[in-house]
Amino acid sequence: MFKNLHINKLIVLFLLAIAFISCDGRNRIHKTNAEVLNENNLLDSFSEKLVFIPEQPVQIITDTILSNGFQVKLNYSSLENDIILKTIKKENDTITKIHYKNFKAKLEVFKNGKAINKSTIDKNLFQEFENNDFWNKAIMQFIWIDYNTSTKNTLYLNTSFNIPDTDIYRDFILKIDNLGNIYIEEKYPSEKII
């Protein structure tokens, strides 16, 4: 009989211990999830979304020989450590940080088999055409060879820069002569200036 009483006491103690241990969190019952996360310094990690555009590294290689004797090698690639950051705060206090990767193009131009120009095409080459505020927000969209406009003595390339999520952009024409000199002019000067 005493043995059963002793076992019953142990069972009651065990159940009381479980009851007291399971009471953890009663103080949180009337708190929102955001308040609990904020209390534990976890709110930022749950309310922040990171987006990378483009998500993966981009590299586009062009190697073209034109009928006018020009050969163009372009290596257009995204820059993983050169970004434009745009932060968007939504109504529910979530924050989206969009990282737009900048681009550059390594250019090699040959005329009749002879190298006449090796250069890098990026925002730095166009600084004189726009204010620093534009260049701090803009990314290179693309660069391409303008086959139709190129002549026997001049190679034409087109490039464009845009401030992401806006219609503010700048288009440029790069003219490369037989000696490899680059001349830049703005195509369609835009009235939309920052």
PDB file of C-alpha atoms in Angstrom, residues 66-193:
ATOM      1  CA  LEU A  66      31.713  43.058 -90.303  1.00  0.00           C
ATOM      2  CA  SER A  67      31.910  43.297 -94.079  1.00  0.00           C
ATOM      3  CA  ASN A  68      33.615  46.725 -93.728  1.00  0.00           C
ATOM      4  CA  GLY A  69      36.767  45.116 -92.223  1.00  0.00           C
ATOM      5  CA  PHE A  70      35.967  45.825 -88.567  1.00  0.00           C
ATOM      6  CA  GLN A  71      36.068  42.971 -86.083  1.00  0.00           C
ATOM      7  CA  VAL A  72      34.413  43.609 -82.717  1.00  0.00           C
ATOM      8  CA  LYS A  73      34.832  41.593 -79.551  1.00  0.00           C
ATOM      9  CA  LEU A  74      32.505  42.592 -76.727  1.00  0.00           C
ATOM     10  CA  ASN A  75      32.394  40.988 -73.296  1.00  0.00           C
ATOM     11  CA  TYR A  76      29.351  42.444 -71.521  1.00  0.00           C
ATOM     12  CA  SER A  77      29.063  41.324 -67.900  1.00  0.00           C
ATOM     13  CA  SER A  78      27.369  42.106 -64.609  1.00  0.00           C
ATOM     14  CA  LEU A  79      29.480  43.417 -61.755  1.00  0.00           C
ATOM     15  CA  GLU A  80      28.838  41.433 -58.599  1.00  0.00           C
ATOM     16  CA  ASN A  81      30.284  44.036 -56.209  1.00  0.00           C
ATOM     17  CA  ASP A  82      28.987  47.199 -57.901  1.00  0.00           C
ATOM     18  CA  ILE A  83      25.306  47.695 -57.181  1.00  0.00           C
ATOM     19  CA  ILE A  84      22.587  50.308 -57.037  1.00  0.00           C
ATOM     20  CA  LEU A  85      20.470  49.746 -53.933  1.00  0.00           C
ATOM     21  CA  LYS A  86      16.787  50.630 -53.905  1.00  0.00           C
ATOM     22  CA  THR A  87      14.817  50.187 -50.673  1.00  0.00           C
ATOM     23  CA  ILE A  88      11.037  49.840 -50.733  1.00  0.00           C
ATOM     24  CA  LYS A  89       9.010  49.922 -47.508  1.00  0.00           C
ATOM     25  CA  LYS A  90       5.542  48.366 -47.735  1.00  0.00           C
ATOM     26  CA  GLU A  91       2.451  49.116 -45.667  1.00  0.00           C
ATOM     27  CA  ASN A  92       2.929  46.032 -43.467  1.00  0.00           C
ATOM     28  CA  ASP A  93       6.391  47.284 -42.416  1.00  0.00           C
ATOM     29  CA  THR A  94       8.220  44.810 -44.624  1.00  0.00           C
ATOM     30  CA  ILE A  95      11.260  46.159 -46.385  1.00  0.00           C
ATOM     31  CA  THR A  96      12.448  45.006 -49.788  1.00  0.00           C
ATOM     32  CA  LYS A  97      16.030  45.835 -50.705  1.00  0.00           C
ATOM     33  CA  ILE A  98      16.607  45.529 -54.435  1.00  0.00           C
ATOM     34  CA  HIS A  99      20.241  45.281 -55.511  1.00  0.00           C
ATOM     35  CA  TYR A 100      20.565  46.244 -59.187  1.00  0.00           C
ATOM     36  CA  LYS A 101      23.921  45.074 -60.481  1.00  0.00           C
ATOM     37  CA  ASN A 102      25.904  47.430 -62.682  1.00  0.00           C
ATOM     38  CA  PHE A 103      27.380  46.254 -65.974  1.00  0.00           C
ATOM     39  CA  LYS A 104      30.482  46.912 -67.997  1.00  0.00           C
ATOM     40  CA  ALA A 105      31.698  45.868 -71.407  1.00  0.00           C
ATOM     41  CA  LYS A 106      35.260  45.084 -72.411  1.00  0.00           C
ATOM     42  CA  LEU A 107      35.694  46.153 -76.009  1.00  0.00           C
ATOM     43  CA  GLU A 108      38.313  45.112 -78.543  1.00  0.00           C
ATOM     44  CA  VAL A 109      38.158  46.515 -82.059  1.00  0.00           C
ATOM     45  CA  PHE A 110      40.254  45.332 -85.004  1.00  0.00           C
ATOM     46  CA  LYS A 111      40.412  46.795 -88.501  1.00  0.00           C
ATOM     47  CA  ASN A 112      41.593  44.432 -91.219  1.00  0.00           C
ATOM     48  CA  GLY A 113      43.128  42.144 -88.581  1.00  0.00           C
ATOM     49  CA  LYS A 114      45.005  44.912 -86.723  1.00  0.00           C
ATOM     50  CA  ALA A 115      44.011  45.833 -83.141  1.00  0.00           C
ATOM     51  CA  ILE A 116      43.006  49.513 -83.044  1.00  0.00           C
ATOM     52  CA  ASN A 117      41.168  49.852 -79.727  1.00  0.00           C
ATOM     53  CA  LYS A 118      40.931  48.085 -76.375  1.00  0.00           C
ATOM     54  CA  SER A 119      38.780  49.816 -73.812  1.00  0.00           C
ATOM     55  CA  THR A 120      36.210  49.390 -71.088  1.00  0.00           C
ATOM     56  CA  ILE A 121      32.723  50.743 -71.634  1.00  0.00           C
ATOM     57  CA  ASP A 122      31.018  51.673 -68.371  1.00  0.00           C
ATOM     58  CA  LYS A 123      29.437  54.677 -66.657  1.00  0.00           C
ATOM     59  CA  ASN A 124      32.796  56.390 -66.141  1.00  0.00           C
ATOM     60  CA  LEU A 125      33.204  56.918 -69.877  1.00  0.00           C
ATOM     61  CA  PHE A 126      30.005  59.029 -70.014  1.00  0.00           C
ATOM     62  CA  GLN A 127      30.378  61.223 -66.900  1.00  0.00           C
ATOM     63  CA  GLU A 128      30.482  64.503 -68.832  1.00  0.00           C
ATOM     64  CA  PHE A 129      27.028  63.964 -70.347  1.00  0.00           C
ATOM     65  CA  GLU A 130      25.010  63.988 -67.139  1.00  0.00           C
ATOM     66  CA  ASN A 131      25.192  65.003 -63.493  1.00  0.00           C
ATOM     67  CA  ASN A 132      26.550  62.728 -60.763  1.00  0.00           C
ATOM     68  CA  ASP A 133      23.086  62.153 -59.326  1.00  0.00           C
ATOM     69  CA  PHE A 134      22.052  60.360 -62.526  1.00  0.00           C
ATOM     70  CA  TRP A 135      25.198  58.216 -62.640  1.00  0.00           C
ATOM     71  CA  ASN A 136      24.882  57.273 -58.959  1.00  0.00           C
ATOM     72  CA  LYS A 137      21.427  55.819 -59.677  1.00  0.00           C
ATOM     73  CA  ALA A 138      21.786  54.477 -63.226  1.00  0.00           C
ATOM     74  CA  ILE A 139      22.920  51.123 -64.587  1.00  0.00           C
ATOM     75  CA  MET A 140      24.073  50.149 -68.076  1.00  0.00           C
ATOM     76  CA  GLN A 141      21.237  48.369 -69.841  1.00  0.00           C
ATOM     77  CA  PHE A 142      22.959  47.047 -72.935  1.00  0.00           C
ATOM     78  CA  ILE A 143      25.484  47.698 -75.669  1.00  0.00           C
ATOM     79  CA  TRP A 144      25.183  46.556 -79.273  1.00  0.00           C
ATOM     80  CA  ILE A 145      26.766  46.969 -82.669  1.00  0.00           C
ATOM     81  CA  ASP A 146      24.774  49.130 -85.063  1.00  0.00           C
ATOM     82  CA  TYR A 147      25.363  47.186 -88.274  1.00  0.00           C
ATOM     83  CA  ASN A 148      23.102  49.387 -90.396  1.00  0.00           C
ATOM     84  CA  THR A 149      24.790  52.682 -89.526  1.00  0.00           C
ATOM     85  CA  SER A 150      28.411  51.451 -89.597  1.00  0.00           C
ATOM     86  CA  THR A 151      30.362  52.542 -92.657  1.00  0.00           C
ATOM     87  CA  LYS A 152      33.638  51.551 -94.292  1.00  0.00           C
ATOM     88  CA  ASN A 153      35.578  53.953 -92.044  1.00  0.00           C
ATOM     89  CA  THR A 154      33.432  54.103 -88.889  1.00  0.00           C
ATOM     90  CA  LEU A 155      32.045  51.523 -86.507  1.00  0.00           C
ATOM     91  CA  TYR A 156      28.910  52.475 -84.579  1.00  0.00           C
ATOM     92  CA  LEU A 157      27.925  51.061 -81.179  1.00  0.00           C
ATOM     93  CA  ASN A 158      24.866  51.987 -79.138  1.00  0.00           C
ATOM     94  CA  THR A 159      24.477  51.847 -75.393  1.00  0.00           C
ATOM     95  CA  SER A 160      21.833  52.854 -72.901  1.00  0.00           C
ATOM     96  CA  PHE A 161      21.762  53.721 -69.201  1.00  0.00           C
ATOM     97  CA  ASN A 162      18.619  53.704 -67.070  1.00  0.00           C
ATOM     98  CA  ILE A 163      17.628  54.486 -63.505  1.00  0.00           C
ATOM     99  CA  PRO A 164      15.844  51.266 -62.497  1.00  0.00           C
ATOM    100  CA  ASP A 165      12.061  51.398 -62.143  1.00  0.00           C
ATOM    101  CA  THR A 166      11.867  54.784 -63.857  1.00  0.00           C
ATOM    102  CA  ASP A 167      11.642  56.020 -67.420  1.00  0.00           C
ATOM    103  CA  ILE A 168      14.743  58.166 -66.938  1.00  0.00           C
ATOM    104  CA  TYR A 169      17.410  56.991 -69.336  1.00  0.00           C
ATOM    105  CA  ARG A 170      20.268  58.130 -71.543  1.00  0.00           C
ATOM    106  CA  ASP A 171      21.177  56.592 -74.912  1.00  0.00           C
ATOM    107  CA  PHE A 172      24.586  57.094 -76.475  1.00  0.00           C
ATOM    108  CA  ILE A 173      26.281  56.444 -79.792  1.00  0.00           C
ATOM    109  CA  LEU A 174      29.930  55.428 -79.797  1.00  0.00           C
ATOM    110  CA  LYS A 175      31.697  56.080 -83.095  1.00  0.00           C
ATOM    111  CA  ILE A 176      35.032  54.332 -83.580  1.00  0.00           C
ATOM    112  CA  ASP A 177      37.121  55.423 -86.558  1.00  0.00           C
ATOM    113  CA  ASN A 178      39.788  53.498 -88.525  1.00  0.00           C
ATOM    114  CA  LEU A 179      42.462  54.586 -86.018  1.00  0.00           C
ATOM    115  CA  GLY A 180      40.487  53.389 -82.991  1.00  0.00           C
ATOM    116  CA  ASN A 181      39.458  56.815 -81.687  1.00  0.00           C
ATOM    117  CA  ILE A 182      36.135  56.815 -79.842  1.00  0.00           C
ATOM    118  CA  TYR A 183      33.704  59.692 -80.237  1.00  0.00           C
ATOM    119  CA  ILE A 184      30.606  59.768 -78.046  1.00  0.00           C
ATOM    120  CA  GLU A 185      27.363  61.605 -78.624  1.00  0.00           C
ATOM    121  CA  GLU A 186      24.045  61.432 -76.863  1.00  0.00           C
ATOM    122  CA  LYS A 187      21.234  59.921 -78.887  1.00  0.00           C
ATOM    123  CA  TYR A 188      17.769  61.417 -78.320  1.00  0.00           C
ATOM    124  CA  PRO A 189      18.703  63.848 -75.550  1.00  0.00           C
ATOM    125  CA  SER A 190      15.996  63.359 -72.949  1.00  0.00           C
ATOM    126  CA  GLU A 191      14.149  66.133 -71.194  1.00  0.00           C
ATOM    127  CA  LYS A 192      13.815  64.007 -68.078  1.00  0.00           C
ATOM    128  CA  ILE A 193      16.705  65.159 -65.970  1.00  0.00           C
TER     129      ILE A 193
END
